Short mmCIF file of C-alpha atoms in Angstrom, two decimals:
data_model
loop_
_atom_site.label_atom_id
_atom_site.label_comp_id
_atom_site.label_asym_id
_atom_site.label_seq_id
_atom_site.Cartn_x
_atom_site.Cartn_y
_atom_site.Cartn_z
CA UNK W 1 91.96 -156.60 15.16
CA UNK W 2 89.93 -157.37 18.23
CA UNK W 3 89.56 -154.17 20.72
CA UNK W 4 88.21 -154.39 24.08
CA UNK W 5 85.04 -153.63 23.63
CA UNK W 6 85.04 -155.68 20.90
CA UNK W 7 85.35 -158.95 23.61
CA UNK W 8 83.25 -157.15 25.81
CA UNK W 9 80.28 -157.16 23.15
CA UNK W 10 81.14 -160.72 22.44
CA UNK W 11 81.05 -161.65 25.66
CA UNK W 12 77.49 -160.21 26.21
CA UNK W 13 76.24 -162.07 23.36
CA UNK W 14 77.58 -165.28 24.77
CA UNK W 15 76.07 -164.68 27.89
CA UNK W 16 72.50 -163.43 26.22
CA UNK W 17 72.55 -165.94 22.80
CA UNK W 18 70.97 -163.78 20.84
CA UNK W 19 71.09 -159.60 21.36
CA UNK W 20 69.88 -156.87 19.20
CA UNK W 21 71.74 -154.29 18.14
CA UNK W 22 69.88 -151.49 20.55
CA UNK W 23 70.76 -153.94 23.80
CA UNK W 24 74.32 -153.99 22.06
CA UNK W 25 74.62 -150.44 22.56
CA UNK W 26 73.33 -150.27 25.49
CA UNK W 27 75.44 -152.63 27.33
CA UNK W 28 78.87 -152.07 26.03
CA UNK W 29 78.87 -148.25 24.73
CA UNK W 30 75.93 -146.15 25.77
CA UNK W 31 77.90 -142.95 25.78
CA UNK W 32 78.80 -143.47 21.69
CA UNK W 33 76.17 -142.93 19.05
CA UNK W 34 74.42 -145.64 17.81
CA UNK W 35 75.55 -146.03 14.41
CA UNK W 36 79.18 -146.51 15.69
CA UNK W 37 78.04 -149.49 17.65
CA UNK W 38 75.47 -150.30 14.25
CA UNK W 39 78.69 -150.44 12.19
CA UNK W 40 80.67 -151.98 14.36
CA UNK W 41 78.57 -155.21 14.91
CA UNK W 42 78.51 -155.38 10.85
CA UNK W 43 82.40 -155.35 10.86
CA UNK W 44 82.60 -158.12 13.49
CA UNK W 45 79.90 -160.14 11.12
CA UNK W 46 81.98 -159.99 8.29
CA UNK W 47 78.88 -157.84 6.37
CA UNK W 48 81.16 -154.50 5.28
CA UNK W 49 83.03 -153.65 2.32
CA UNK W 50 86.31 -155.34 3.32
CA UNK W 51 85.51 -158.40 4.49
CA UNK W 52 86.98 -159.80 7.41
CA UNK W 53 89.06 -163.01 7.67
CA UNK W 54 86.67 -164.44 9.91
CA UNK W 55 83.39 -163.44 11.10
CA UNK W 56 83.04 -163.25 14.78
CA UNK W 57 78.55 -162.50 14.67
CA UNK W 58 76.01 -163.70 12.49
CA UNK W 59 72.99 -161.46 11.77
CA UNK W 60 69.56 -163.10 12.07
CA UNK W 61 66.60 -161.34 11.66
CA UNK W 62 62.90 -161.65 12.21
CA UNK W 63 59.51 -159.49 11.58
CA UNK W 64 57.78 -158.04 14.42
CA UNK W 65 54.48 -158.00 15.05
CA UNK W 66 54.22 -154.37 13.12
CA UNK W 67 56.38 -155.48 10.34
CA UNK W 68 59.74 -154.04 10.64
CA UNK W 69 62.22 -156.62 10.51
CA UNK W 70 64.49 -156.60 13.27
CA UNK W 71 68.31 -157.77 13.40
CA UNK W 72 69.59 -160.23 15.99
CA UNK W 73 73.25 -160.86 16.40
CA UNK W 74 74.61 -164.09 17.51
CA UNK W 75 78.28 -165.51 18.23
CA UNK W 76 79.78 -167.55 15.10
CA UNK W 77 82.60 -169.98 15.90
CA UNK W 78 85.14 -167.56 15.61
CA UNK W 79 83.19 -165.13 18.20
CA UNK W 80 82.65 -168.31 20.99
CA UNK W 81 86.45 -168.78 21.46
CA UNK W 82 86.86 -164.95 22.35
CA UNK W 83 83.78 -165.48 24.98
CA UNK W 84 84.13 -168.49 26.29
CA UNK W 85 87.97 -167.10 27.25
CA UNK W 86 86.39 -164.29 29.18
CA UNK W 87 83.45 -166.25 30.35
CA UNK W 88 83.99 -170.03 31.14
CA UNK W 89 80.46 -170.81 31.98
CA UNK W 90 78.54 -169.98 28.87
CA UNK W 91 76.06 -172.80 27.37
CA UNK W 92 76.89 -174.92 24.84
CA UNK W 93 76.28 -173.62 21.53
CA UNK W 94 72.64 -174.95 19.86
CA UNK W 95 72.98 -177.39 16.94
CA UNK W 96 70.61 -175.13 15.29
CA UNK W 97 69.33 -171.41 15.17
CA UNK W 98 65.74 -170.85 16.64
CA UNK W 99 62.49 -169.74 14.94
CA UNK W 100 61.26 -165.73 14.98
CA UNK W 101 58.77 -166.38 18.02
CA UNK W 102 61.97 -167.51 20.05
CA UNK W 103 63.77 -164.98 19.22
CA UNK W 104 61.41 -162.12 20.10
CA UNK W 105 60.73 -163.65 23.17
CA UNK W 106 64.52 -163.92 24.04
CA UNK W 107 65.02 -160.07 23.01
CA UNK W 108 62.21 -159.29 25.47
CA UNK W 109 63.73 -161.24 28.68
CA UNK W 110 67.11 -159.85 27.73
CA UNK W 111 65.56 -156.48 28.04
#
């Protein structure tokens, strides 16, 4: 079941395309610890032990420049009907995900 923050977080991601999990928490639940938010995003992209029906975030990842890989979250179908009913005026979605250098780059202007 969808909470409110749960939308909210969606809705963020809409708006951004592509968010980490730090910018996550920092948006929609700075005063929790991280690893709620952490575990939450992993519920919402079907990746726990109890799957979900439907996954509402993929996980991407990429390597940064020191070698740690890095996890992106985007919306999956399921996720863009929950933002696009709180915000109307997001893009429309890519045909196709984008490479690692497009993705750090959108992480840093997001930040």
């Amino acid at each position: 079941m969808l909470t409110a923050r749960d939308e909210l977080i969606l809705s963020y991601i809409g708006i951004a395309r592509y968010a980490s999990a730090r910018q996550v928490h920092l948006l929609a639940a700075d005063g929790l610890d991280r690893t709620v938010v952490y575990r939450r995003l992993r519920k919402l992209s079907g990746g726990w032990r109890h799957p979900v029906p439907r996954a509402y975030l993929r996980r991407l990842e990429y390597r940064s420049a020191d070698g740690v890989t890095v996890p992106v979250w985007a919306l999956a179908p399921a996720g863009r009907v929950v933002a696009e009913a709180r915000v109307p005026y997001l893009h429309p979605p890519s045909k196709s995900d984008v490479g690692h250098l497009f993705l750090e780059h959108t992480l840093r202007l997001n930040d």
